[in-house]
PDB file of C-alpha atoms and ligand atoms in Angstrom:
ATOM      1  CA  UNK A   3       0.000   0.000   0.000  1.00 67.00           C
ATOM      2  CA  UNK A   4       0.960   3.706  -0.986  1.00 93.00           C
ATOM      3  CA  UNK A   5      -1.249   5.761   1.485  1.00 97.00           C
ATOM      4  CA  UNK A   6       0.888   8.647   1.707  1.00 97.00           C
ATOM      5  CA  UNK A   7       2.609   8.503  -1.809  1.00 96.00           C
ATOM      6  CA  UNK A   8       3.380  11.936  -3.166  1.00 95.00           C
ATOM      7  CA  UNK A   9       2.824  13.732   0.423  1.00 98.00           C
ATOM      8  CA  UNK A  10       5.110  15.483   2.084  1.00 98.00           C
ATOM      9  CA  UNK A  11       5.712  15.253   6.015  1.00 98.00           C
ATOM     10  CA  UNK A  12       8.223  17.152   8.802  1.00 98.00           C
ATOM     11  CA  UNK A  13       8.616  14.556  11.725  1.00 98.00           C
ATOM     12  CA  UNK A  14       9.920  16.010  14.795  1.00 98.00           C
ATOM     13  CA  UNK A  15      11.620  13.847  16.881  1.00 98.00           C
ATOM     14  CA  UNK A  16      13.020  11.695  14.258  1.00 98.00           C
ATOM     15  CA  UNK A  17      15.808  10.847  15.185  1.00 98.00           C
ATOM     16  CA  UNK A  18      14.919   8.088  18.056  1.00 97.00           C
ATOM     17  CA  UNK A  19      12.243   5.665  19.431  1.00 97.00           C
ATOM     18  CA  UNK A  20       8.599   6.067  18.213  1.00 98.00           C
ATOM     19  CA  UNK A  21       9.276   9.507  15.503  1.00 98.00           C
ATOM     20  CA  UNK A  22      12.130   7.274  13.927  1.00 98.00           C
ATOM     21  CA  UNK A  23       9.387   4.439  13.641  1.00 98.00           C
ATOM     22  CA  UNK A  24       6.950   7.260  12.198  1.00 98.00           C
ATOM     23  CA  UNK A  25       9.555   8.952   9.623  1.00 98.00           C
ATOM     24  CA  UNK A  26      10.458   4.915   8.628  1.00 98.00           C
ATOM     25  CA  UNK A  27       6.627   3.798   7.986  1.00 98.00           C
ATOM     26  CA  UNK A  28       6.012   7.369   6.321  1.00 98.00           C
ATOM     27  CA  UNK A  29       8.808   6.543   4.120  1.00 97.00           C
ATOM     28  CA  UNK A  30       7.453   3.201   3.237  1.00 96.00           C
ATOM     29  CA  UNK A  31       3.989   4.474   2.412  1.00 97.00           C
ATOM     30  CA  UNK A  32       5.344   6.842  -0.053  1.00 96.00           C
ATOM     31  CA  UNK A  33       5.880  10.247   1.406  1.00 97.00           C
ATOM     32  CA  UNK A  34       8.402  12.565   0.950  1.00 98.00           C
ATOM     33  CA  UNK A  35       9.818  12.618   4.898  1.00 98.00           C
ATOM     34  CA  UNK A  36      11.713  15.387   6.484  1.00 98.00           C
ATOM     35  CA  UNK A  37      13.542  13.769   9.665  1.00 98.00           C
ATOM     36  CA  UNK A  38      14.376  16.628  12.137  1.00 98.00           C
ATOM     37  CA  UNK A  39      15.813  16.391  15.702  1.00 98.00           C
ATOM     38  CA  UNK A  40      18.028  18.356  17.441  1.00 98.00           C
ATOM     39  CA  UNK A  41      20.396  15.552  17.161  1.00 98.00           C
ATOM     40  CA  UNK A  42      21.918  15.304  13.711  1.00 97.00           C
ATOM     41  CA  UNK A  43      23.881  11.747  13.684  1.00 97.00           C
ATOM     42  CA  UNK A  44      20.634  10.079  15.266  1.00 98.00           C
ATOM     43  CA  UNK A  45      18.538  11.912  12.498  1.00 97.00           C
ATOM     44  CA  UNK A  46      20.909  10.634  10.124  1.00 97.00           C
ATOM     45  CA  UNK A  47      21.105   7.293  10.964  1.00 97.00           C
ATOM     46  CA  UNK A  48      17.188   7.497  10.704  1.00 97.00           C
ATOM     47  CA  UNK A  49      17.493   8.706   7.033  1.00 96.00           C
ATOM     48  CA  UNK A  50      20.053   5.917   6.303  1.00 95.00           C
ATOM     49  CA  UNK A  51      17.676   3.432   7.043  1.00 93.00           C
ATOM     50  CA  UNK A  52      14.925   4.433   5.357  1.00 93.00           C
ATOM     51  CA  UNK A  53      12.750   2.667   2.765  1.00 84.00           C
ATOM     52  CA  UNK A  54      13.744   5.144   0.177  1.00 81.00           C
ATOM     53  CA  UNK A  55      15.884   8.173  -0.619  1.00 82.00           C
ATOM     54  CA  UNK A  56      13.048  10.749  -0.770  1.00 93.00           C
ATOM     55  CA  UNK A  57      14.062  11.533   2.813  1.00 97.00           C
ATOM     56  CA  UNK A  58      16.044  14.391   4.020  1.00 98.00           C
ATOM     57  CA  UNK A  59      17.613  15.570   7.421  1.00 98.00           C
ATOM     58  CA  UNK A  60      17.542  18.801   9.029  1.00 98.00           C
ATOM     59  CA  UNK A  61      18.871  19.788  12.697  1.00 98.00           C
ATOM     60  CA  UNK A  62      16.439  21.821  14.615  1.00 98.00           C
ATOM     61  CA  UNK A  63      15.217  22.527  17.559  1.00 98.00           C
ATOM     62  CA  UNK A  64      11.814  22.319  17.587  1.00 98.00           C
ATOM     63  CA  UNK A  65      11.300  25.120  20.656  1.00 98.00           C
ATOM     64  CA  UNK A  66      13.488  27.568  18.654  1.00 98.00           C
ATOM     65  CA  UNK A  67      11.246  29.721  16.151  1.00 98.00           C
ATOM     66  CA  UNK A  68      14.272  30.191  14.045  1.00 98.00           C
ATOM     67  CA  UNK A  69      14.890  26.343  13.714  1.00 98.00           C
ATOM     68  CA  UNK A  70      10.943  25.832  12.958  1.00 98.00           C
ATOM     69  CA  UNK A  71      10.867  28.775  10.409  1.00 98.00           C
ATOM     70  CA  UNK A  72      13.725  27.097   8.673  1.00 98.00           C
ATOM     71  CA  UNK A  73      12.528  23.957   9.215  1.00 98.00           C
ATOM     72  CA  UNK A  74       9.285  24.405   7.559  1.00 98.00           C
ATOM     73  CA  UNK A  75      10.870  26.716   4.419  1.00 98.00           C
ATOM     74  CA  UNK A  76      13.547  24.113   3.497  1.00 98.00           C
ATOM     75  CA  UNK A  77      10.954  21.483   3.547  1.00 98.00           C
ATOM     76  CA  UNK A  78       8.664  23.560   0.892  1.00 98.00           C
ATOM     77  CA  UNK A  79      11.536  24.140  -1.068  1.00 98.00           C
ATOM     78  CA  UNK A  80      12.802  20.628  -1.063  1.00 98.00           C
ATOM     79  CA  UNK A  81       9.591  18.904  -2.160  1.00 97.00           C
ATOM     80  CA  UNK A  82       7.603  21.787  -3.202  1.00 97.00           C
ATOM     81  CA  UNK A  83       4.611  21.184  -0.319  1.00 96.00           C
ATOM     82  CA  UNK A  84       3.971  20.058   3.150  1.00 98.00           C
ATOM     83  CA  UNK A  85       1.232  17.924   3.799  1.00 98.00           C
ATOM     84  CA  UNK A  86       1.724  16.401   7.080  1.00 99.00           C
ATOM     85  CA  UNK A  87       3.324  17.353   9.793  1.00 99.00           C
ATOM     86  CA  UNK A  88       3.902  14.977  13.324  1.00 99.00           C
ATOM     87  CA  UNK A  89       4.980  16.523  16.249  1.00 99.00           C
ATOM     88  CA  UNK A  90       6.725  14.155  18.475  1.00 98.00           C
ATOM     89  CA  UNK A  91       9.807  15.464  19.389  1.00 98.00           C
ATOM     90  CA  UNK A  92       9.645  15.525  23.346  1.00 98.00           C
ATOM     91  CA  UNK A  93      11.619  15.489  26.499  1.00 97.00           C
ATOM     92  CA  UNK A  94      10.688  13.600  29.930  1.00 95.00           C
ATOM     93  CA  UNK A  95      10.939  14.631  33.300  1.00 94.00           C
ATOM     94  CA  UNK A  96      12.033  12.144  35.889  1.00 90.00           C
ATOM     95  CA  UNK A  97      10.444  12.364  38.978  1.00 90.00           C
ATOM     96  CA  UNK A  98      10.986  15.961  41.172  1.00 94.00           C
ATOM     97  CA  UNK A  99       8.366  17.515  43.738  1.00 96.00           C
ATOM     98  CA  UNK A 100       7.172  20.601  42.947  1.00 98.00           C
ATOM     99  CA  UNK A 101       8.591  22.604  45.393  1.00 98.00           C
ATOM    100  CA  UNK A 102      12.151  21.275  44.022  1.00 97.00           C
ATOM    101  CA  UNK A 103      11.067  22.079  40.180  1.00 98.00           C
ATOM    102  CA  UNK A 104      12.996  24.592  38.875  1.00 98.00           C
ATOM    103  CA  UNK A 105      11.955  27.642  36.478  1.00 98.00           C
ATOM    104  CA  UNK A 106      14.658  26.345  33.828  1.00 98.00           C
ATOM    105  CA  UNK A 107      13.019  22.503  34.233  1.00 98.00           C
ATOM    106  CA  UNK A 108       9.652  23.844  34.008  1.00 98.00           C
ATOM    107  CA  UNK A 109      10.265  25.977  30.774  1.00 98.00           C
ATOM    108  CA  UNK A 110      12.389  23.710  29.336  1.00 98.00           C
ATOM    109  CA  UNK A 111       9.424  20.861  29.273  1.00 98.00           C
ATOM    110  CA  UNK A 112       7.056  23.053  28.471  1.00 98.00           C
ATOM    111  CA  UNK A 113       8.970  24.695  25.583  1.00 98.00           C
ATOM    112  CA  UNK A 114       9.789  21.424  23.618  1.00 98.00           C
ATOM    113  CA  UNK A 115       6.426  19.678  24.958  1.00 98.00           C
ATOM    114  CA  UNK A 116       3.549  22.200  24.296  1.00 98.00           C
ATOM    115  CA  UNK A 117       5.300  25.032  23.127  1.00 98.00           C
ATOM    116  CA  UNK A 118       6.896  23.589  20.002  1.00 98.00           C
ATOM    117  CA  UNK A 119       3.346  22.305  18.627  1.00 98.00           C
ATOM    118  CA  UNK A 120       2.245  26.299  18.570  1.00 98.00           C
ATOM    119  CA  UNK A 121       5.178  27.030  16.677  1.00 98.00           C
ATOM    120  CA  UNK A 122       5.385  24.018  13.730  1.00 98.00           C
ATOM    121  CA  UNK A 123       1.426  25.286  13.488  1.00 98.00           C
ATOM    122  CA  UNK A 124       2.390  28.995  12.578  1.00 98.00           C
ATOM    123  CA  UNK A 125       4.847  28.227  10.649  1.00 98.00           C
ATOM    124  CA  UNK A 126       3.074  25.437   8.033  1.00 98.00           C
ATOM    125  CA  UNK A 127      -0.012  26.293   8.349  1.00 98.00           C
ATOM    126  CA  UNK A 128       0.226  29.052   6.034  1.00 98.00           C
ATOM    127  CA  UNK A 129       1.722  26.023   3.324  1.00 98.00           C
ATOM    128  CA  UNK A 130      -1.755  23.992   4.073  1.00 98.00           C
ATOM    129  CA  UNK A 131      -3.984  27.285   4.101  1.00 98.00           C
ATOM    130  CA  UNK A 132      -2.759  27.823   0.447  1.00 97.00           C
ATOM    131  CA  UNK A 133      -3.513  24.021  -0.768  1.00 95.00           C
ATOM    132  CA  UNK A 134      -6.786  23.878   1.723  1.00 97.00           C
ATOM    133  CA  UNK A 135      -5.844  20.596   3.468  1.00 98.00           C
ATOM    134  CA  UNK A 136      -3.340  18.702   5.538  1.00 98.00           C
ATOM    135  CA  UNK A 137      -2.366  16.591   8.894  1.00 98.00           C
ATOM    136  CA  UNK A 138      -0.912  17.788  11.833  1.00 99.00           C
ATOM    137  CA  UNK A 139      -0.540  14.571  14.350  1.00 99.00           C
ATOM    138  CA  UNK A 140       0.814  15.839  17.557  1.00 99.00           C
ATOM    139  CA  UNK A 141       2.327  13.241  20.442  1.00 98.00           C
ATOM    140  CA  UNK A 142       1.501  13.812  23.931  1.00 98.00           C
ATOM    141  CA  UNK A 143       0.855  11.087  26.022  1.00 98.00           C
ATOM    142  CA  UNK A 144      -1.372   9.338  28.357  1.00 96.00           C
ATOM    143  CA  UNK A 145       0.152  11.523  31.399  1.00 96.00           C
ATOM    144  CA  UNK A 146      -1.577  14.392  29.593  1.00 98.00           C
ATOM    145  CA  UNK A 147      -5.137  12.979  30.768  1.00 97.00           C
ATOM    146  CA  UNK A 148      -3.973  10.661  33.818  1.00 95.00           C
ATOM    147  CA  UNK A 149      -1.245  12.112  36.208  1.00 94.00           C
ATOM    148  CA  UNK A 150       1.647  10.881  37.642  1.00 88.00           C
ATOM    149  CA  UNK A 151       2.899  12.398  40.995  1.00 90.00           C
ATOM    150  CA  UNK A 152       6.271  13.977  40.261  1.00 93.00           C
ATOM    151  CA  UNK A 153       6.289  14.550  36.531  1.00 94.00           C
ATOM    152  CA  UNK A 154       3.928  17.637  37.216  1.00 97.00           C
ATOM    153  CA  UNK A 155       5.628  19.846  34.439  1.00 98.00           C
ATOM    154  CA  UNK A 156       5.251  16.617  32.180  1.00 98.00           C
ATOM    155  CA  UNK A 157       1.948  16.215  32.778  1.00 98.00           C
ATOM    156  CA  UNK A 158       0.841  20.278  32.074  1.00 98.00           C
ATOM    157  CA  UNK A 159       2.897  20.474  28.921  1.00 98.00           C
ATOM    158  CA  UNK A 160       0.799  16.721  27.739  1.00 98.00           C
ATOM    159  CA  UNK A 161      -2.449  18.559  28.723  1.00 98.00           C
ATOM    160  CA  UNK A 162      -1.445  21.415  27.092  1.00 98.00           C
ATOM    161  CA  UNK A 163      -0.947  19.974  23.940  1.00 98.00           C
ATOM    162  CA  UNK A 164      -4.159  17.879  24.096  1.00 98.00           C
ATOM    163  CA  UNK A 165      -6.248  21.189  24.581  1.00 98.00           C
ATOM    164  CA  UNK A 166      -4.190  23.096  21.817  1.00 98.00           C
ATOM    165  CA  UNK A 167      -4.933  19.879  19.617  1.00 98.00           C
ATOM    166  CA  UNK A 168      -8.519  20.243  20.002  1.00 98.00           C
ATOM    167  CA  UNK A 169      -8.571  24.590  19.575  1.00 98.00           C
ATOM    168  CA  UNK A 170      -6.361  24.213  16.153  1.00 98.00           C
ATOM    169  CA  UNK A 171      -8.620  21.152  15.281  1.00 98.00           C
ATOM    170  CA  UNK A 172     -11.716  23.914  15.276  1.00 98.00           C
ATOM    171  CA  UNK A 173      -9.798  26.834  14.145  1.00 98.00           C
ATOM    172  CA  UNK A 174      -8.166  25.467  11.198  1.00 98.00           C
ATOM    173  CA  UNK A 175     -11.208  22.791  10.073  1.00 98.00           C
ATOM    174  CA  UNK A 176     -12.684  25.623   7.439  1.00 98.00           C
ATOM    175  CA  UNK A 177      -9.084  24.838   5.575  1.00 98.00           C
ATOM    176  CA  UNK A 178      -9.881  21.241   5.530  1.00 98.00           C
ATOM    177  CA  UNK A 179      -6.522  20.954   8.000  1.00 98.00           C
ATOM    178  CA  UNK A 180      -7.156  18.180  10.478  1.00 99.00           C
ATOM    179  CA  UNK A 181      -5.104  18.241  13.699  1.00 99.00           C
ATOM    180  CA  UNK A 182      -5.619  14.897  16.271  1.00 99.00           C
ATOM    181  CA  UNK A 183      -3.166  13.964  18.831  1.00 99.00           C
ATOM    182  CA  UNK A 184      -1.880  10.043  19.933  1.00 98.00           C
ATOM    183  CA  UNK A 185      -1.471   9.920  23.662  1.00 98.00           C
ATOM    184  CA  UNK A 186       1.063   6.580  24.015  1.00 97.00           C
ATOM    185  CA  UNK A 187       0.996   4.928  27.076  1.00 95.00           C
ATOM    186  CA  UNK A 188       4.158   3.457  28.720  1.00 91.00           C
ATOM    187  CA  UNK A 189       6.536   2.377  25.961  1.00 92.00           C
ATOM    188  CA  UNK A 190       9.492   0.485  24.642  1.00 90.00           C
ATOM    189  CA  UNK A 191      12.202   3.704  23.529  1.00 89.00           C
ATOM    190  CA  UNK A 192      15.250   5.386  25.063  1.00 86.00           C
ATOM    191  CA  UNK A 193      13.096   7.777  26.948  1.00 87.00           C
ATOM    192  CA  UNK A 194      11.017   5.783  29.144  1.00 78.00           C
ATOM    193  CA  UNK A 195      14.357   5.256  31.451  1.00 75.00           C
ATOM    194  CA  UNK A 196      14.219   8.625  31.944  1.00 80.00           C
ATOM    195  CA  UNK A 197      10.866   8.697  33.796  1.00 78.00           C
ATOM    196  CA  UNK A 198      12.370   6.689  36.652  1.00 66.00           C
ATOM    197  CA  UNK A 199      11.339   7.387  40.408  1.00 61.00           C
ATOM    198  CA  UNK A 200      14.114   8.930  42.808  1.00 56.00           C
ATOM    199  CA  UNK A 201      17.071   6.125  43.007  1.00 56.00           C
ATOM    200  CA  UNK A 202      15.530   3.998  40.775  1.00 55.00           C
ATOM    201  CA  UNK A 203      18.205   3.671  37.953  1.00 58.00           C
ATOM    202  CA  UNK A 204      18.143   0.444  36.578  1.00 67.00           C
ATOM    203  CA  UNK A 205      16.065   0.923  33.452  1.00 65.00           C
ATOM    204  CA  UNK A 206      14.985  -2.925  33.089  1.00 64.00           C
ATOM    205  CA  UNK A 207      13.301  -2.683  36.265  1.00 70.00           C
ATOM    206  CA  UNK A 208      11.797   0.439  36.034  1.00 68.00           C
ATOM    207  CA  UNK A 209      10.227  -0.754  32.405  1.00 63.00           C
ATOM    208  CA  UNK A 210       9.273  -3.420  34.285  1.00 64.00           C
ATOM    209  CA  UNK A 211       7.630  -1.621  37.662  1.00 73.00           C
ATOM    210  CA  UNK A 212       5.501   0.261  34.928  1.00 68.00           C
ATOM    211  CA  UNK A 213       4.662  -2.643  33.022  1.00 60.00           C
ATOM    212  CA  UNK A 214       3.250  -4.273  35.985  1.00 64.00           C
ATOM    213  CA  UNK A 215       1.587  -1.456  37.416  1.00 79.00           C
ATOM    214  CA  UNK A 216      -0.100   0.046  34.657  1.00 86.00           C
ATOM    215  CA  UNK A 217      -0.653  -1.617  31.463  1.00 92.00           C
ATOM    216  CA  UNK A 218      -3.728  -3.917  31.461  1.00 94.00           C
ATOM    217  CA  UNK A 219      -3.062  -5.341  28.748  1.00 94.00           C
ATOM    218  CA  UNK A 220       0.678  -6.557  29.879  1.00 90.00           C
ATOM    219  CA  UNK A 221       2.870  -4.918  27.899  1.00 89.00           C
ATOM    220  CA  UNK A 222       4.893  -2.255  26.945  1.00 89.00           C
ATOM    221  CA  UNK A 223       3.904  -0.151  23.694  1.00 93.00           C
ATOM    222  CA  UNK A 224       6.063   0.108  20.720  1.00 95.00           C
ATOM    223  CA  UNK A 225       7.474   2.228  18.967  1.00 98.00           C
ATOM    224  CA  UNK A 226       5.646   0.965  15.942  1.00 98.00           C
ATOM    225  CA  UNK A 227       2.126   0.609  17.407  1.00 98.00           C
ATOM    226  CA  UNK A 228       2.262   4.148  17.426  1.00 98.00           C
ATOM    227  CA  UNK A 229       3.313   4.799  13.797  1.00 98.00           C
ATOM    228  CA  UNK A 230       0.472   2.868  12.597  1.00 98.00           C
ATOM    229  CA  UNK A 231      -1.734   5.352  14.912  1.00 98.00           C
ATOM    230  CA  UNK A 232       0.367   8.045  12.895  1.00 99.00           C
ATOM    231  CA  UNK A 233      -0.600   6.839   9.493  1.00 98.00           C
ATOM    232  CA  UNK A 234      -3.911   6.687   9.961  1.00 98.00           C
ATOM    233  CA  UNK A 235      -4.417  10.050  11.540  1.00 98.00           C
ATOM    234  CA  UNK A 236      -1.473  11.272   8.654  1.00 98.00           C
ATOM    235  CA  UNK A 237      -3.570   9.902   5.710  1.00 98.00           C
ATOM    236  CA  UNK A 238      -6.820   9.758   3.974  1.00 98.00           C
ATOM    237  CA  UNK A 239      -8.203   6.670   6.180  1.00 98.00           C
ATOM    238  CA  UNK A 240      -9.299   9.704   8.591  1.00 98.00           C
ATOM    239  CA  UNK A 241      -9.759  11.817   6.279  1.00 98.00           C
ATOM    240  CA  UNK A 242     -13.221  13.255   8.568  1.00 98.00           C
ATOM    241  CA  UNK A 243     -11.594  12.314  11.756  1.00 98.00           C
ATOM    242  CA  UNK A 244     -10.254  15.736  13.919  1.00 98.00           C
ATOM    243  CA  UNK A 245      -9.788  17.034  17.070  1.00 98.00           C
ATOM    244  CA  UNK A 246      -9.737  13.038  18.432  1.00 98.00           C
ATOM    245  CA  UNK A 247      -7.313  12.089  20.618  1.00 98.00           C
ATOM    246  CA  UNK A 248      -6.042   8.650  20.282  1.00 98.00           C
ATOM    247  CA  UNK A 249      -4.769   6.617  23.210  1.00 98.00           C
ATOM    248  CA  UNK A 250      -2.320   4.047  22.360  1.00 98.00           C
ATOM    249  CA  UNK A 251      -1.957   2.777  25.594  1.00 96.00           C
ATOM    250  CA  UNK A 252      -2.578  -0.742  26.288  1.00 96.00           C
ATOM    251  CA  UNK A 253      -5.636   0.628  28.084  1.00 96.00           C
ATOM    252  CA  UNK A 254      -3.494   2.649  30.762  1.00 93.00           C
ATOM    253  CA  UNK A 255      -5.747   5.415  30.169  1.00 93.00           C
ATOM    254  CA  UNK A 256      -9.139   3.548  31.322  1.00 94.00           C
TER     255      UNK A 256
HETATM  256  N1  NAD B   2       8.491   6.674  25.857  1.00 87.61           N
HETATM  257  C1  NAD B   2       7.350   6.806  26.520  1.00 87.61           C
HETATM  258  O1  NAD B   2       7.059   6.037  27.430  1.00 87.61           O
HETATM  259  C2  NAD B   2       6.379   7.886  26.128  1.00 87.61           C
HETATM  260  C3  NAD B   2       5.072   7.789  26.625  1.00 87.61           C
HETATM  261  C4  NAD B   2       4.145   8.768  26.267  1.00 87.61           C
HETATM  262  C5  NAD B   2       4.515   9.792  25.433  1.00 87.61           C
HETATM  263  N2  NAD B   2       5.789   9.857  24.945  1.00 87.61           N
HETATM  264  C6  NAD B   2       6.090  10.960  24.044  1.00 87.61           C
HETATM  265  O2  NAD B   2       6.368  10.435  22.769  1.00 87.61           O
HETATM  266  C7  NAD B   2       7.269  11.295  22.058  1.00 87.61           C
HETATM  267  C8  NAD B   2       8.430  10.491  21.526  1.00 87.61           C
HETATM  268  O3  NAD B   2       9.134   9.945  22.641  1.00 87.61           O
HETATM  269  P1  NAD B   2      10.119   8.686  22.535  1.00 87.61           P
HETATM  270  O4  NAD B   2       9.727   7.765  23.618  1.00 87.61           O
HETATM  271  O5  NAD B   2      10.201   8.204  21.134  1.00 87.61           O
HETATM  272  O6  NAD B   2      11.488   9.389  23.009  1.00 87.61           O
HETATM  273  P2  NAD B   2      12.981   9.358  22.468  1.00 87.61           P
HETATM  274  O7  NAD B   2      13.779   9.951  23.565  1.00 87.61           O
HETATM  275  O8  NAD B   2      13.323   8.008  21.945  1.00 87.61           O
HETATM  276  O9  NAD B   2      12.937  10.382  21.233  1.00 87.61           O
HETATM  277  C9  NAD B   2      12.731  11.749  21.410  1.00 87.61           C
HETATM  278  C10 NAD B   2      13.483  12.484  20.301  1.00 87.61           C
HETATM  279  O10 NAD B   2      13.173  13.892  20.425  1.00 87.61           O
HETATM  280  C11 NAD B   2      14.375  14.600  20.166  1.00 87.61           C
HETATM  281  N3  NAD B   2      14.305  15.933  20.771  1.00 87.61           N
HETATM  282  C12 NAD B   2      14.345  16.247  22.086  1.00 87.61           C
HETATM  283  N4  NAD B   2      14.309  17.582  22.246  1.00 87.61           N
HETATM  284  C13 NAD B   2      14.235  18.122  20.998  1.00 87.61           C
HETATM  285  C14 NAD B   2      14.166  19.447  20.508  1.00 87.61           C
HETATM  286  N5  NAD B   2      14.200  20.500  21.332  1.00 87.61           N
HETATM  287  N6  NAD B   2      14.086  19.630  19.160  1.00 87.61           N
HETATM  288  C15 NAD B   2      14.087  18.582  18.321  1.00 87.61           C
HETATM  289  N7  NAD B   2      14.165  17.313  18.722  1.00 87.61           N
HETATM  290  C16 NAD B   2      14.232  17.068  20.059  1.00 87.61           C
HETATM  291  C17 NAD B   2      15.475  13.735  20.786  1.00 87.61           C
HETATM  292  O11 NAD B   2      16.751  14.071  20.267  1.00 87.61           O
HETATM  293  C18 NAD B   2      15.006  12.344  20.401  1.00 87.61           C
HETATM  294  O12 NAD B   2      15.539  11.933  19.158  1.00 87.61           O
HETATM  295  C19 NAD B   2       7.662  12.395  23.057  1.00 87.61           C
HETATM  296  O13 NAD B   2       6.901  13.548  22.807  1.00 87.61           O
HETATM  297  C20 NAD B   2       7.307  11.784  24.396  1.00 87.61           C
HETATM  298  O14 NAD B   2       7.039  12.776  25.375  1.00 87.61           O
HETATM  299  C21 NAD B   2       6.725   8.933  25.281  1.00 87.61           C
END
């Protein structure tokens, strides 16, 4: 199948875990992929194993409006459109009480979390305005509907991009520009280490502690369960599907 062939997508977070498993499936289905991540040589290892060579790379970071202005422009100008763009470039928080959250950890969440999605909309939806349609997918995550004590800066910049999903989603539906957001549960990438409690530092067990505790269905996500919730948000299978949110979560979010 060709569901995306002749589109053109930015995918944020590229570089690693589930936007790596996005940019490789987008690939595969056709599209014209831009892999961006603030880290280059992941990005580019990304692009060297994709399923074709209509991929390119480009080093931004996604909470800098200079990098997303660029980003956006050399996209356009390499493939002459954007159709699709998937925010997933994130960062975790492992766990910190509030009153031991700093300004610089809370901004710094919040600016590649929540902030980023405002700026990748300004900047291409102008591009979809002009050819009245296109996809914006943005990644949250389950914590953005059910909490977790100590990631409370994770948590607000998940909610915040579930509720700017759903105002862009209204907004920008008279351009026939659908905007839905994937909340993953608990899964299988670099980052989910990262989430650990206090001294907590061996990442089997941790994977492990949340696998137990809060997947009913017994198992971590992949990386890849969540690309095929990208494609079909991405493409024309849901194509009068917006403003959803889709949990891929193992039912964590029940
Ligand atoms: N892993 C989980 O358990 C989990 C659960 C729910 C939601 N999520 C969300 O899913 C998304 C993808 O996470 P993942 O698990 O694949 O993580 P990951 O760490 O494997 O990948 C994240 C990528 O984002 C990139 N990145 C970080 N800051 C950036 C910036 N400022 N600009 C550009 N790129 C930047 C990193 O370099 C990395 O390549 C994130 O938004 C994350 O919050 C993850």
């Amino acid at each position: 199948m060709s569901l995306l062939k002749g589109r053109t997508a930015i995918v944020t977070g590229a570089g690693s875990g589930m936007g790596k498993a996005i940019a490789h499936l987008f690939a595969k289905q056709g599209a014209n992929v831009t892999i961006a991540d603030i880290n280059d040589e992941s990005a580019k290892t990304t692009a060297d194993t994709a399923a074709h060579q209509r991929v390119q790379t480009i080093q931004a970071d996604v909470a800098s409006e200079s990098d997303v202005d660029s980003l956006v422009s050399k996209t356009v100008a390499a493939y002459g459109g954007l159709d699709i763009v998937v925010n997933c470039a994130g960062v975790p928080q492992s766990f910190t009480s509030i009153e031991e959250l700093t300004m610089e950890q809370w901004d710094a969440i919040m600016n590649v979390n929540s902030k980023s999605i405002f700026l990748m909309a300004k900047y291409a939806v102008p591009f979809m305005k002009k050819q009245k349609s296109g996809s914006i997918v943005n990644i949250a995550s389950i914590a953005g509907i059910r909490a977790r004590p100590g990631l409370n800066a994770y948590c607000a910049s998940k909610g915040a991009a579930i509720m700017l999903t759903k105002a862009l989603a209204l907004e920008l539906a008279p351009f026939q520009i659908r905007v839905n957001v994937i909340n993953p549960g608990p899964a299988n990438t670099p980052m989910i280490g990262q989430f650990l409690v206090g001294d907590e530092t061996d990442k089997e067990e941790g994977m492990k502690r949340i696998f137990q505790d809060s997947v009913p269905l017994g198992m971590l996500i992949e990386p890849e369960d969540i690309a095929q919730g990208a494609l079909y948000l991405a493409s024309d299978l849901s194509k009068i599907v917006t403003g959803e949110i889709l949990n891929i979560d193992g039912g964590r979010g029940i």
